[in-house]
Amino acid sequence: ATSDGLKRGLNVNDLQKPIQVPVGKATLGRIMNVLGEPIDMKGELKEEDGSAVEIASIHRAAPSYEDQSNSQELLETGIKVIDLMCPFAKGGKVGLFGGAGVGKTVNMMELIRNIAAEHSGYSVFAGVGERTREGNDFYHEMTDSNVIDKVALVYGQMNEPPGNRLRVALTGLTMAEKFRDEGRDVLLFIDNIYRYTLAGTEVSALLGRMPSAVGYQPT
């Protein structure tokens, strides 16, 4: 999923459909790119019975208001400080801020483990613009902590084109939505949001859009 070899004047085929990526339990414990292709050298994605993996479009309509819950429910993380001082609301968004080496990854691993153990849920990690070393370290830390089979990893790393880095968050979101539709609790991690915004700015500039006052894309 790189842009190597692309140049002006090449013929392209319009597939008449958006990016489609694998979803479901077959993605757990695997590392994939923005197109849902495995990049962990473990072979093709397959279901437990050997059948083909279900695929879904990264662009889909949001659930109707009738399908959404009108009550607020807290997600017990099992981490006392979080549950007391900053409780998570199901369906909500939370920012995790901190400097280097203060324990963000450890926190994420605990959340992934607890959501699996206490709620039979899964997690999806979308690495947006990460360094290759960071992605590799995160995978091995997940493996050493025995939680790798509870999380799907999607990477659009720093050395990839901005279009890949911008869309990889949607790839992760699509995989998380599948678990949501199955009625499971699911945590979606996007690391990090600054590089996601930066990728959007790069794409916006390449499309010739007029930037905002501080240089971000107009959308």
mmCIF file of the C-alpha atoms, coordinates in Angstrom:
data_MODEL
# 
_entry.id   MODEL 
# 
loop_
_atom_site.group_PDB 
_atom_site.id 
_atom_site.type_symbol 
_atom_site.label_atom_id 
_atom_site.label_alt_id 
_atom_site.label_comp_id 
_atom_site.label_asym_id 
_atom_site.label_entity_id 
_atom_site.label_seq_id 
_atom_site.pdbx_PDB_ins_code 
_atom_site.Cartn_x 
_atom_site.Cartn_y 
_atom_site.Cartn_z 
_atom_site.occupancy 
_atom_site.B_iso_or_equiv 
_atom_site.pdbx_formal_charge 
_atom_site.auth_seq_id 
_atom_site.auth_comp_id 
_atom_site.auth_asym_id 
_atom_site.auth_atom_id 
_atom_site.pdbx_PDB_model_num 
ATOM 1   C CA . ALA A 1 1   ? 0.000   0.000   0.000   1.00 0.00 ? 1   ALA A CA 1 
ATOM 2   C CA . THR A 1 2   ? 2.770   2.424   -0.928  1.00 0.00 ? 2   THR A CA 1 
ATOM 3   C CA . SER A 1 3   ? 3.007   5.025   -3.668  1.00 0.00 ? 3   SER A CA 1 
ATOM 4   C CA . ASP A 1 4   ? 6.312   3.690   -5.033  1.00 0.00 ? 4   ASP A CA 1 
ATOM 5   C CA . GLY A 1 5   ? 6.333   3.778   -8.820  1.00 0.00 ? 5   GLY A CA 1 
ATOM 6   C CA . LEU A 1 6   ? 3.350   6.101   -9.186  1.00 0.00 ? 6   LEU A CA 1 
ATOM 7   C CA . LYS A 1 7   ? 3.722   8.977   -11.627 1.00 0.00 ? 7   LYS A CA 1 
ATOM 8   C CA . ARG A 1 8   ? 1.640   11.310  -13.726 1.00 0.00 ? 8   ARG A CA 1 
ATOM 9   C CA . GLY A 1 9   ? 0.005   9.797   -16.786 1.00 0.00 ? 9   GLY A CA 1 
ATOM 10  C CA . LEU A 1 10  ? -0.452  6.258   -15.486 1.00 0.00 ? 10  LEU A CA 1 
ATOM 11  C CA . ASN A 1 11  ? -3.675  4.455   -16.358 1.00 0.00 ? 11  ASN A CA 1 
ATOM 12  C CA . VAL A 1 12  ? -5.887  3.648   -13.381 1.00 0.00 ? 12  VAL A CA 1 
ATOM 13  C CA . ASN A 1 13  ? -8.966  1.493   -12.942 1.00 0.00 ? 13  ASN A CA 1 
ATOM 14  C CA . ASP A 1 14  ? -11.964 2.852   -11.038 1.00 0.00 ? 14  ASP A CA 1 
ATOM 15  C CA . LEU A 1 15  ? -13.330 -0.038  -8.960  1.00 0.00 ? 15  LEU A CA 1 
ATOM 16  C CA . GLN A 1 16  ? -16.555 1.900   -8.250  1.00 0.00 ? 16  GLN A CA 1 
ATOM 17  C CA . LYS A 1 17  ? -16.314 1.139   -4.539  1.00 0.00 ? 17  LYS A CA 1 
ATOM 18  C CA . PRO A 1 18  ? -14.467 2.442   -1.465  1.00 0.00 ? 18  PRO A CA 1 
ATOM 19  C CA . ILE A 1 19  ? -11.699 0.632   0.384   1.00 0.00 ? 19  ILE A CA 1 
ATOM 20  C CA . GLN A 1 20  ? -12.963 -2.637  1.842   1.00 0.00 ? 20  GLN A CA 1 
ATOM 21  C CA . VAL A 1 21  ? -11.189 -4.290  4.759   1.00 0.00 ? 21  VAL A CA 1 
ATOM 22  C CA . PRO A 1 22  ? -11.528 -7.565  6.688   1.00 0.00 ? 22  PRO A CA 1 
ATOM 23  C CA . VAL A 1 23  ? -13.555 -7.502  9.890   1.00 0.00 ? 23  VAL A CA 1 
ATOM 24  C CA . GLY A 1 24  ? -14.386 -9.944  12.659  1.00 0.00 ? 24  GLY A CA 1 
ATOM 25  C CA . LYS A 1 25  ? -12.454 -12.236 14.984  1.00 0.00 ? 25  LYS A CA 1 
ATOM 26  C CA . ALA A 1 26  ? -9.971  -13.191 12.251  1.00 0.00 ? 26  ALA A CA 1 
ATOM 27  C CA . THR A 1 27  ? -8.362  -9.751  12.643  1.00 0.00 ? 27  THR A CA 1 
ATOM 28  C CA . LEU A 1 28  ? -7.503  -10.300 16.310  1.00 0.00 ? 28  LEU A CA 1 
ATOM 29  C CA . GLY A 1 29  ? -3.812  -10.787 16.988  1.00 0.00 ? 29  GLY A CA 1 
ATOM 30  C CA . ARG A 1 30  ? -2.880  -9.635  13.489  1.00 0.00 ? 30  ARG A CA 1 
ATOM 31  C CA . ILE A 1 31  ? -1.140  -6.542  12.087  1.00 0.00 ? 31  ILE A CA 1 
ATOM 32  C CA . MET A 1 32  ? -2.685  -4.989  8.967   1.00 0.00 ? 32  MET A CA 1 
ATOM 33  C CA . ASN A 1 33  ? -2.184  -1.960  6.761   1.00 0.00 ? 33  ASN A CA 1 
ATOM 34  C CA . VAL A 1 34  ? -4.725  0.606   5.586   1.00 0.00 ? 34  VAL A CA 1 
ATOM 35  C CA . LEU A 1 35  ? -6.118  -1.844  3.002   1.00 0.00 ? 35  LEU A CA 1 
ATOM 36  C CA . GLY A 1 36  ? -6.547  -4.586  5.590   1.00 0.00 ? 36  GLY A CA 1 
ATOM 37  C CA . GLU A 1 37  ? -3.669  -6.599  4.148   1.00 0.00 ? 37  GLU A CA 1 
ATOM 38  C CA . PRO A 1 38  ? -1.665  -8.565  6.763   1.00 0.00 ? 38  PRO A CA 1 
ATOM 39  C CA . ILE A 1 39  ? 1.878   -7.253  7.213   1.00 0.00 ? 39  ILE A CA 1 
ATOM 40  C CA . ASP A 1 40  ? 2.983   -9.560  10.041  1.00 0.00 ? 40  ASP A CA 1 
ATOM 41  C CA . MET A 1 41  ? 4.164   -12.381 7.745   1.00 0.00 ? 41  MET A CA 1 
ATOM 42  C CA . LYS A 1 42  ? 1.661   -14.824 9.266   1.00 0.00 ? 42  LYS A CA 1 
ATOM 43  C CA . GLY A 1 43  ? -0.199  -15.580 6.062   1.00 0.00 ? 43  GLY A CA 1 
ATOM 44  C CA . GLU A 1 44  ? -3.662  -14.635 4.879   1.00 0.00 ? 44  GLU A CA 1 
ATOM 45  C CA . LEU A 1 45  ? -6.500  -13.788 7.215   1.00 0.00 ? 45  LEU A CA 1 
ATOM 46  C CA . LYS A 1 46  ? -8.923  -16.695 7.610   1.00 0.00 ? 46  LYS A CA 1 
ATOM 47  C CA . GLU A 1 47  ? -11.760 -17.630 9.902   1.00 0.00 ? 47  GLU A CA 1 
ATOM 48  C CA . GLU A 1 48  ? -11.259 -20.453 12.401  1.00 0.00 ? 48  GLU A CA 1 
ATOM 49  C CA . ASP A 1 49  ? -12.997 -22.889 10.049  1.00 0.00 ? 49  ASP A CA 1 
ATOM 50  C CA . GLY A 1 50  ? -10.773 -21.830 7.145   1.00 0.00 ? 50  GLY A CA 1 
ATOM 51  C CA . SER A 1 51  ? -13.484 -19.867 5.354   1.00 0.00 ? 51  SER A CA 1 
ATOM 52  C CA . ALA A 1 52  ? -13.025 -16.434 3.813   1.00 0.00 ? 52  ALA A CA 1 
ATOM 53  C CA . VAL A 1 53  ? -13.041 -13.412 6.094   1.00 0.00 ? 53  VAL A CA 1 
ATOM 54  C CA . GLU A 1 54  ? -15.960 -10.998 5.998   1.00 0.00 ? 54  GLU A CA 1 
ATOM 55  C CA . ILE A 1 55  ? -15.125 -7.596  4.497   1.00 0.00 ? 55  ILE A CA 1 
ATOM 56  C CA . ALA A 1 56  ? -16.727 -4.197  5.019   1.00 0.00 ? 56  ALA A CA 1 
ATOM 57  C CA . SER A 1 57  ? -16.451 -0.739  3.479   1.00 0.00 ? 57  SER A CA 1 
ATOM 58  C CA . ILE A 1 58  ? -14.605 1.963   5.416   1.00 0.00 ? 58  ILE A CA 1 
ATOM 59  C CA . HIS A 1 59  ? -17.376 4.414   4.406   1.00 0.00 ? 59  HIS A CA 1 
ATOM 60  C CA . ARG A 1 60  ? -20.767 3.529   5.825   1.00 0.00 ? 60  ARG A CA 1 
ATOM 61  C CA . ALA A 1 61  ? -23.786 5.307   7.207   1.00 0.00 ? 61  ALA A CA 1 
ATOM 62  C CA . ALA A 1 62  ? -23.951 6.005   10.925  1.00 0.00 ? 62  ALA A CA 1 
ATOM 63  C CA . PRO A 1 63  ? -26.547 4.089   12.971  1.00 0.00 ? 63  PRO A CA 1 
ATOM 64  C CA . SER A 1 64  ? -29.955 5.749   13.049  1.00 0.00 ? 64  SER A CA 1 
ATOM 65  C CA . TYR A 1 65  ? -31.103 7.470   16.228  1.00 0.00 ? 65  TYR A CA 1 
ATOM 66  C CA . GLU A 1 66  ? -33.603 4.647   16.761  1.00 0.00 ? 66  GLU A CA 1 
ATOM 67  C CA . ASP A 1 67  ? -30.721 2.156   16.924  1.00 0.00 ? 67  ASP A CA 1 
ATOM 68  C CA . GLN A 1 68  ? -28.718 4.174   19.433  1.00 0.00 ? 68  GLN A CA 1 
ATOM 69  C CA . SER A 1 69  ? -29.082 3.979   23.186  1.00 0.00 ? 69  SER A CA 1 
ATOM 70  C CA . ASN A 1 70  ? -30.651 7.025   24.833  1.00 0.00 ? 70  ASN A CA 1 
ATOM 71  C CA . SER A 1 71  ? -29.231 6.199   28.257  1.00 0.00 ? 71  SER A CA 1 
ATOM 72  C CA . GLN A 1 72  ? -25.735 6.817   29.537  1.00 0.00 ? 72  GLN A CA 1 
ATOM 73  C CA . GLU A 1 73  ? -23.794 3.820   30.799  1.00 0.00 ? 73  GLU A CA 1 
ATOM 74  C CA . LEU A 1 74  ? -20.340 3.767   32.345  1.00 0.00 ? 74  LEU A CA 1 
ATOM 75  C CA . LEU A 1 75  ? -17.661 1.353   31.200  1.00 0.00 ? 75  LEU A CA 1 
ATOM 76  C CA . GLU A 1 76  ? -15.868 -0.104  34.204  1.00 0.00 ? 76  GLU A CA 1 
ATOM 77  C CA . THR A 1 77  ? -12.219 -0.348  33.208  1.00 0.00 ? 77  THR A CA 1 
ATOM 78  C CA . GLY A 1 78  ? -11.017 -2.085  36.361  1.00 0.00 ? 78  GLY A CA 1 
ATOM 79  C CA . ILE A 1 79  ? -8.459  0.699   36.887  1.00 0.00 ? 79  ILE A CA 1 
ATOM 80  C CA . LYS A 1 80  ? -9.624  2.375   40.094  1.00 0.00 ? 80  LYS A CA 1 
ATOM 81  C CA . VAL A 1 81  ? -8.115  5.801   39.422  1.00 0.00 ? 81  VAL A CA 1 
ATOM 82  C CA . ILE A 1 82  ? -9.816  6.024   36.017  1.00 0.00 ? 82  ILE A CA 1 
ATOM 83  C CA . ASP A 1 83  ? -13.171 4.687   37.230  1.00 0.00 ? 83  ASP A CA 1 
ATOM 84  C CA . LEU A 1 84  ? -13.183 7.178   40.131  1.00 0.00 ? 84  LEU A CA 1 
ATOM 85  C CA . MET A 1 85  ? -11.603 10.327  38.687  1.00 0.00 ? 85  MET A CA 1 
ATOM 86  C CA . CYS A 1 86  ? -12.317 10.020  34.949  1.00 0.00 ? 86  CYS A CA 1 
ATOM 87  C CA . PRO A 1 87  ? -14.982 7.367   34.273  1.00 0.00 ? 87  PRO A CA 1 
ATOM 88  C CA . PHE A 1 88  ? -15.482 6.291   30.666  1.00 0.00 ? 88  PHE A CA 1 
ATOM 89  C CA . ALA A 1 89  ? -18.958 6.578   29.164  1.00 0.00 ? 89  ALA A CA 1 
ATOM 90  C CA . LYS A 1 90  ? -19.861 3.869   26.668  1.00 0.00 ? 90  LYS A CA 1 
ATOM 91  C CA . GLY A 1 91  ? -19.885 5.379   23.210  1.00 0.00 ? 91  GLY A CA 1 
ATOM 92  C CA . GLY A 1 92  ? -17.763 8.320   24.340  1.00 0.00 ? 92  GLY A CA 1 
ATOM 93  C CA . LYS A 1 93  ? -14.315 9.618   23.448  1.00 0.00 ? 93  LYS A CA 1 
ATOM 94  C CA . VAL A 1 94  ? -11.392 10.130  25.822  1.00 0.00 ? 94  VAL A CA 1 
ATOM 95  C CA . GLY A 1 95  ? -7.978  11.692  25.233  1.00 0.00 ? 95  GLY A CA 1 
ATOM 96  C CA . LEU A 1 96  ? -4.886  10.060  26.754  1.00 0.00 ? 96  LEU A CA 1 
ATOM 97  C CA . PHE A 1 97  ? -2.135  12.638  27.188  1.00 0.00 ? 97  PHE A CA 1 
ATOM 98  C CA . GLY A 1 98  ? 1.346   12.210  28.600  1.00 0.00 ? 98  GLY A CA 1 
ATOM 99  C CA . GLY A 1 99  ? 5.035   12.601  27.928  1.00 0.00 ? 99  GLY A CA 1 
ATOM 100 C CA . ALA A 1 100 ? 7.461   9.916   26.835  1.00 0.00 ? 100 ALA A CA 1 
ATOM 101 C CA . GLY A 1 101 ? 7.907   7.040   29.271  1.00 0.00 ? 101 GLY A CA 1 
ATOM 102 C CA . VAL A 1 102 ? 5.117   7.947   31.685  1.00 0.00 ? 102 VAL A CA 1 
ATOM 103 C CA . GLY A 1 103 ? 3.053   4.803   31.071  1.00 0.00 ? 103 GLY A CA 1 
ATOM 104 C CA . LYS A 1 104 ? 0.607   5.423   28.210  1.00 0.00 ? 104 LYS A CA 1 
ATOM 105 C CA . THR A 1 105 ? 1.299   2.036   26.632  1.00 0.00 ? 105 THR A CA 1 
ATOM 106 C CA . VAL A 1 106 ? 1.025   0.255   29.983  1.00 0.00 ? 106 VAL A CA 1 
ATOM 107 C CA . ASN A 1 107 ? -2.304  1.995   30.505  1.00 0.00 ? 107 ASN A CA 1 
ATOM 108 C CA . MET A 1 108 ? -3.543  0.851   27.107  1.00 0.00 ? 108 MET A CA 1 
ATOM 109 C CA . MET A 1 109 ? -2.464  -2.740  27.764  1.00 0.00 ? 109 MET A CA 1 
ATOM 110 C CA . GLU A 1 110 ? -4.354  -2.757  31.062  1.00 0.00 ? 110 GLU A CA 1 
ATOM 111 C CA . LEU A 1 111 ? -7.458  -1.391  29.356  1.00 0.00 ? 111 LEU A CA 1 
ATOM 112 C CA . ILE A 1 112 ? -7.231  -4.038  26.618  1.00 0.00 ? 112 ILE A CA 1 
ATOM 113 C CA . ARG A 1 113 ? -6.766  -6.829  29.162  1.00 0.00 ? 113 ARG A CA 1 
ATOM 114 C CA . ASN A 1 114 ? -9.579  -5.635  31.427  1.00 0.00 ? 114 ASN A CA 1 
ATOM 115 C CA . ILE A 1 115 ? -12.081 -5.066  28.621  1.00 0.00 ? 115 ILE A CA 1 
ATOM 116 C CA . ALA A 1 116 ? -11.447 -8.646  27.499  1.00 0.00 ? 116 ALA A CA 1 
ATOM 117 C CA . ALA A 1 117 ? -11.479 -10.242 30.953  1.00 0.00 ? 117 ALA A CA 1 
ATOM 118 C CA . GLU A 1 118 ? -14.361 -8.317  32.529  1.00 0.00 ? 118 GLU A CA 1 
ATOM 119 C CA . HIS A 1 119 ? -16.595 -7.551  29.543  1.00 0.00 ? 119 HIS A CA 1 
ATOM 120 C CA . SER A 1 120 ? -15.657 -10.212 26.940  1.00 0.00 ? 120 SER A CA 1 
ATOM 121 C CA . GLY A 1 121 ? -14.825 -7.326  24.642  1.00 0.00 ? 121 GLY A CA 1 
ATOM 122 C CA . TYR A 1 122 ? -12.092 -6.605  22.135  1.00 0.00 ? 122 TYR A CA 1 
ATOM 123 C CA . SER A 1 123 ? -9.891  -3.677  21.178  1.00 0.00 ? 123 SER A CA 1 
ATOM 124 C CA . VAL A 1 124 ? -8.652  -2.168  17.930  1.00 0.00 ? 124 VAL A CA 1 
ATOM 125 C CA . PHE A 1 125 ? -5.435  -0.145  17.771  1.00 0.00 ? 125 PHE A CA 1 
ATOM 126 C CA . ALA A 1 126 ? -4.911  2.218   14.828  1.00 0.00 ? 126 ALA A CA 1 
ATOM 127 C CA . GLY A 1 127 ? -1.342  3.519   14.625  1.00 0.00 ? 127 GLY A CA 1 
ATOM 128 C CA . VAL A 1 128 ? -1.492  6.750   12.626  1.00 0.00 ? 128 VAL A CA 1 
ATOM 129 C CA . GLY A 1 129 ? 1.896   8.049   11.520  1.00 0.00 ? 129 GLY A CA 1 
ATOM 130 C CA . GLU A 1 130 ? 3.778   5.972   14.082  1.00 0.00 ? 130 GLU A CA 1 
ATOM 131 C CA . ARG A 1 131 ? 7.468   5.262   13.849  1.00 0.00 ? 131 ARG A CA 1 
ATOM 132 C CA . THR A 1 132 ? 8.225   1.692   12.779  1.00 0.00 ? 132 THR A CA 1 
ATOM 133 C CA . ARG A 1 133 ? 10.052  1.124   16.064  1.00 0.00 ? 133 ARG A CA 1 
ATOM 134 C CA . GLU A 1 134 ? 7.012   2.252   18.064  1.00 0.00 ? 134 GLU A CA 1 
ATOM 135 C CA . GLY A 1 135 ? 4.710   -0.119  16.206  1.00 0.00 ? 135 GLY A CA 1 
ATOM 136 C CA . ASN A 1 136 ? 7.128   -3.012  16.625  1.00 0.00 ? 136 ASN A CA 1 
ATOM 137 C CA . ASP A 1 137 ? 7.607   -2.331  20.342  1.00 0.00 ? 137 ASP A CA 1 
ATOM 138 C CA . PHE A 1 138 ? 3.862   -2.096  20.919  1.00 0.00 ? 138 PHE A CA 1 
ATOM 139 C CA . TYR A 1 139 ? 3.245   -5.447  19.211  1.00 0.00 ? 139 TYR A CA 1 
ATOM 140 C CA . HIS A 1 140 ? 5.902   -7.220  21.279  1.00 0.00 ? 140 HIS A CA 1 
ATOM 141 C CA . GLU A 1 141 ? 4.656   -5.650  24.508  1.00 0.00 ? 141 GLU A CA 1 
ATOM 142 C CA . MET A 1 142 ? 1.145   -6.878  23.699  1.00 0.00 ? 142 MET A CA 1 
ATOM 143 C CA . THR A 1 143 ? 2.544   -10.350 22.982  1.00 0.00 ? 143 THR A CA 1 
ATOM 144 C CA . ASP A 1 144 ? 4.596   -10.471 26.191  1.00 0.00 ? 144 ASP A CA 1 
ATOM 145 C CA . SER A 1 145 ? 1.522   -9.416  28.198  1.00 0.00 ? 145 SER A CA 1 
ATOM 146 C CA . ASN A 1 146 ? -0.623  -12.175 26.607  1.00 0.00 ? 146 ASN A CA 1 
ATOM 147 C CA . VAL A 1 147 ? -3.251  -9.734  25.324  1.00 0.00 ? 147 VAL A CA 1 
ATOM 148 C CA . ILE A 1 148 ? -2.331  -9.820  21.630  1.00 0.00 ? 148 ILE A CA 1 
ATOM 149 C CA . ASP A 1 149 ? -5.220  -12.191 20.834  1.00 0.00 ? 149 ASP A CA 1 
ATOM 150 C CA . LYS A 1 150 ? -7.684  -9.590  22.134  1.00 0.00 ? 150 LYS A CA 1 
ATOM 151 C CA . VAL A 1 151 ? -6.634  -6.724  19.874  1.00 0.00 ? 151 VAL A CA 1 
ATOM 152 C CA . ALA A 1 152 ? -6.457  -6.000  16.146  1.00 0.00 ? 152 ALA A CA 1 
ATOM 153 C CA . LEU A 1 153 ? -3.553  -3.772  15.062  1.00 0.00 ? 153 LEU A CA 1 
ATOM 154 C CA . VAL A 1 154 ? -3.758  -1.476  12.033  1.00 0.00 ? 154 VAL A CA 1 
ATOM 155 C CA . TYR A 1 155 ? -0.701  0.556   11.088  1.00 0.00 ? 155 TYR A CA 1 
ATOM 156 C CA . GLY A 1 156 ? -0.266  3.504   8.741   1.00 0.00 ? 156 GLY A CA 1 
ATOM 157 C CA . GLN A 1 157 ? 3.289   4.368   9.650   1.00 0.00 ? 157 GLN A CA 1 
ATOM 158 C CA . MET A 1 158 ? 5.344   7.503   9.307   1.00 0.00 ? 158 MET A CA 1 
ATOM 159 C CA . ASN A 1 159 ? 7.079   6.353   6.109   1.00 0.00 ? 159 ASN A CA 1 
ATOM 160 C CA . GLU A 1 160 ? 3.771   5.858   4.263   1.00 0.00 ? 160 GLU A CA 1 
ATOM 161 C CA . PRO A 1 161 ? 1.965   8.399   2.042   1.00 0.00 ? 161 PRO A CA 1 
ATOM 162 C CA . PRO A 1 162 ? -0.363  10.894  3.773   1.00 0.00 ? 162 PRO A CA 1 
ATOM 163 C CA . GLY A 1 163 ? -3.408  9.289   2.140   1.00 0.00 ? 163 GLY A CA 1 
ATOM 164 C CA . ASN A 1 164 ? -2.602  6.009   3.884   1.00 0.00 ? 164 ASN A CA 1 
ATOM 165 C CA . ARG A 1 165 ? -2.029  7.699   7.220   1.00 0.00 ? 165 ARG A CA 1 
ATOM 166 C CA . LEU A 1 166 ? -5.305  9.602   6.915   1.00 0.00 ? 166 LEU A CA 1 
ATOM 167 C CA . ARG A 1 167 ? -7.420  6.563   6.021   1.00 0.00 ? 167 ARG A CA 1 
ATOM 168 C CA . VAL A 1 168 ? -5.910  4.064   8.468   1.00 0.00 ? 168 VAL A CA 1 
ATOM 169 C CA . ALA A 1 169 ? -8.058  5.492   11.274  1.00 0.00 ? 169 ALA A CA 1 
ATOM 170 C CA . LEU A 1 170 ? -11.172 4.638   9.237   1.00 0.00 ? 170 LEU A CA 1 
ATOM 171 C CA . THR A 1 171 ? -9.837  1.120   8.699   1.00 0.00 ? 171 THR A CA 1 
ATOM 172 C CA . GLY A 1 172 ? -9.520  0.662   12.455  1.00 0.00 ? 172 GLY A CA 1 
ATOM 173 C CA . LEU A 1 173 ? -12.944 2.227   13.013  1.00 0.00 ? 173 LEU A CA 1 
ATOM 174 C CA . THR A 1 174 ? -14.547 -0.194  10.544  1.00 0.00 ? 174 THR A CA 1 
ATOM 175 C CA . MET A 1 175 ? -13.068 -3.176  12.385  1.00 0.00 ? 175 MET A CA 1 
ATOM 176 C CA . ALA A 1 176 ? -14.291 -1.785  15.713  1.00 0.00 ? 176 ALA A CA 1 
ATOM 177 C CA . GLU A 1 177 ? -17.792 -1.223  14.314  1.00 0.00 ? 177 GLU A CA 1 
ATOM 178 C CA . LYS A 1 178 ? -18.060 -4.918  13.453  1.00 0.00 ? 178 LYS A CA 1 
ATOM 179 C CA . PHE A 1 179 ? -17.488 -5.892  17.085  1.00 0.00 ? 179 PHE A CA 1 
ATOM 180 C CA . ARG A 1 180 ? -19.971 -3.193  18.144  1.00 0.00 ? 180 ARG A CA 1 
ATOM 181 C CA . ASP A 1 181 ? -22.599 -4.618  15.790  1.00 0.00 ? 181 ASP A CA 1 
ATOM 182 C CA . GLU A 1 182 ? -22.082 -8.019  17.436  1.00 0.00 ? 182 GLU A CA 1 
ATOM 183 C CA . GLY A 1 183 ? -23.064 -6.449  20.766  1.00 0.00 ? 183 GLY A CA 1 
ATOM 184 C CA . ARG A 1 184 ? -19.571 -6.532  22.255  1.00 0.00 ? 184 ARG A CA 1 
ATOM 185 C CA . ASP A 1 185 ? -17.831 -3.818  24.212  1.00 0.00 ? 185 ASP A CA 1 
ATOM 186 C CA . VAL A 1 186 ? -14.942 -2.542  22.105  1.00 0.00 ? 186 VAL A CA 1 
ATOM 187 C CA . LEU A 1 187 ? -12.195 0.015   22.663  1.00 0.00 ? 187 LEU A CA 1 
ATOM 188 C CA . LEU A 1 188 ? -10.780 1.878   19.656  1.00 0.00 ? 188 LEU A CA 1 
ATOM 189 C CA . PHE A 1 189 ? -7.335  3.412   20.184  1.00 0.00 ? 189 PHE A CA 1 
ATOM 190 C CA . ILE A 1 190 ? -6.021  5.986   17.692  1.00 0.00 ? 190 ILE A CA 1 
ATOM 191 C CA . ASP A 1 191 ? -2.370  6.887   18.275  1.00 0.00 ? 191 ASP A CA 1 
ATOM 192 C CA . ASN A 1 192 ? -1.924  9.648   17.717  1.00 0.00 ? 192 ASN A CA 1 
ATOM 193 C CA . ILE A 1 193 ? -4.493  12.276  16.853  1.00 0.00 ? 193 ILE A CA 1 
ATOM 194 C CA . TYR A 1 194 ? -1.910  14.963  16.055  1.00 0.00 ? 194 TYR A CA 1 
ATOM 195 C CA . ARG A 1 195 ? -0.361  12.899  13.264  1.00 0.00 ? 195 ARG A CA 1 
ATOM 196 C CA . TYR A 1 196 ? -3.862  12.120  12.004  1.00 0.00 ? 196 TYR A CA 1 
ATOM 197 C CA . THR A 1 197 ? -4.553  15.845  11.730  1.00 0.00 ? 197 THR A CA 1 
ATOM 198 C CA . LEU A 1 198 ? -1.151  16.378  10.114  1.00 0.00 ? 198 LEU A CA 1 
ATOM 199 C CA . ALA A 1 199 ? -1.913  13.728  7.476   1.00 0.00 ? 199 ALA A CA 1 
ATOM 200 C CA . GLY A 1 200 ? -5.204  15.486  6.733   1.00 0.00 ? 200 GLY A CA 1 
ATOM 201 C CA . THR A 1 201 ? -3.348  18.765  6.297   1.00 0.00 ? 201 THR A CA 1 
ATOM 202 C CA . GLU A 1 202 ? -0.911  17.159  3.844   1.00 0.00 ? 202 GLU A CA 1 
ATOM 203 C CA . VAL A 1 203 ? -3.735  15.632  1.794   1.00 0.00 ? 203 VAL A CA 1 
ATOM 204 C CA . SER A 1 204 ? -5.648  18.913  1.820   1.00 0.00 ? 204 SER A CA 1 
ATOM 205 C CA . ALA A 1 205 ? -2.590  20.783  0.526   1.00 0.00 ? 205 ALA A CA 1 
ATOM 206 C CA . LEU A 1 206 ? -2.033  18.205  -2.240  1.00 0.00 ? 206 LEU A CA 1 
ATOM 207 C CA . LEU A 1 207 ? -5.658  18.701  -3.334  1.00 0.00 ? 207 LEU A CA 1 
ATOM 208 C CA . GLY A 1 208 ? -5.079  22.446  -3.584  1.00 0.00 ? 208 GLY A CA 1 
ATOM 209 C CA . ARG A 1 209 ? -7.521  23.441  -0.853  1.00 0.00 ? 209 ARG A CA 1 
ATOM 210 C CA . MET A 1 210 ? -7.105  26.803  0.831   1.00 0.00 ? 210 MET A CA 1 
ATOM 211 C CA . PRO A 1 211 ? -5.885  26.188  4.406   1.00 0.00 ? 211 PRO A CA 1 
ATOM 212 C CA . SER A 1 212 ? -7.347  27.839  7.487   1.00 0.00 ? 212 SER A CA 1 
ATOM 213 C CA . ALA A 1 213 ? -5.620  30.651  9.383   1.00 0.00 ? 213 ALA A CA 1 
ATOM 214 C CA . VAL A 1 214 ? -3.338  28.278  11.302  1.00 0.00 ? 214 VAL A CA 1 
ATOM 215 C CA . GLY A 1 215 ? -2.560  26.005  8.349   1.00 0.00 ? 215 GLY A CA 1 
ATOM 216 C CA . TYR A 1 216 ? -5.016  23.178  9.003   1.00 0.00 ? 216 TYR A CA 1 
ATOM 217 C CA . GLN A 1 217 ? -7.350  21.779  6.363   1.00 0.00 ? 217 GLN A CA 1 
ATOM 218 C CA . PRO A 1 218 ? -10.611 23.741  5.955   1.00 0.00 ? 218 PRO A CA 1 
ATOM 219 C CA . THR A 1 219 ? -12.708 20.746  7.009   1.00 0.00 ? 219 THR A CA 1 
# 
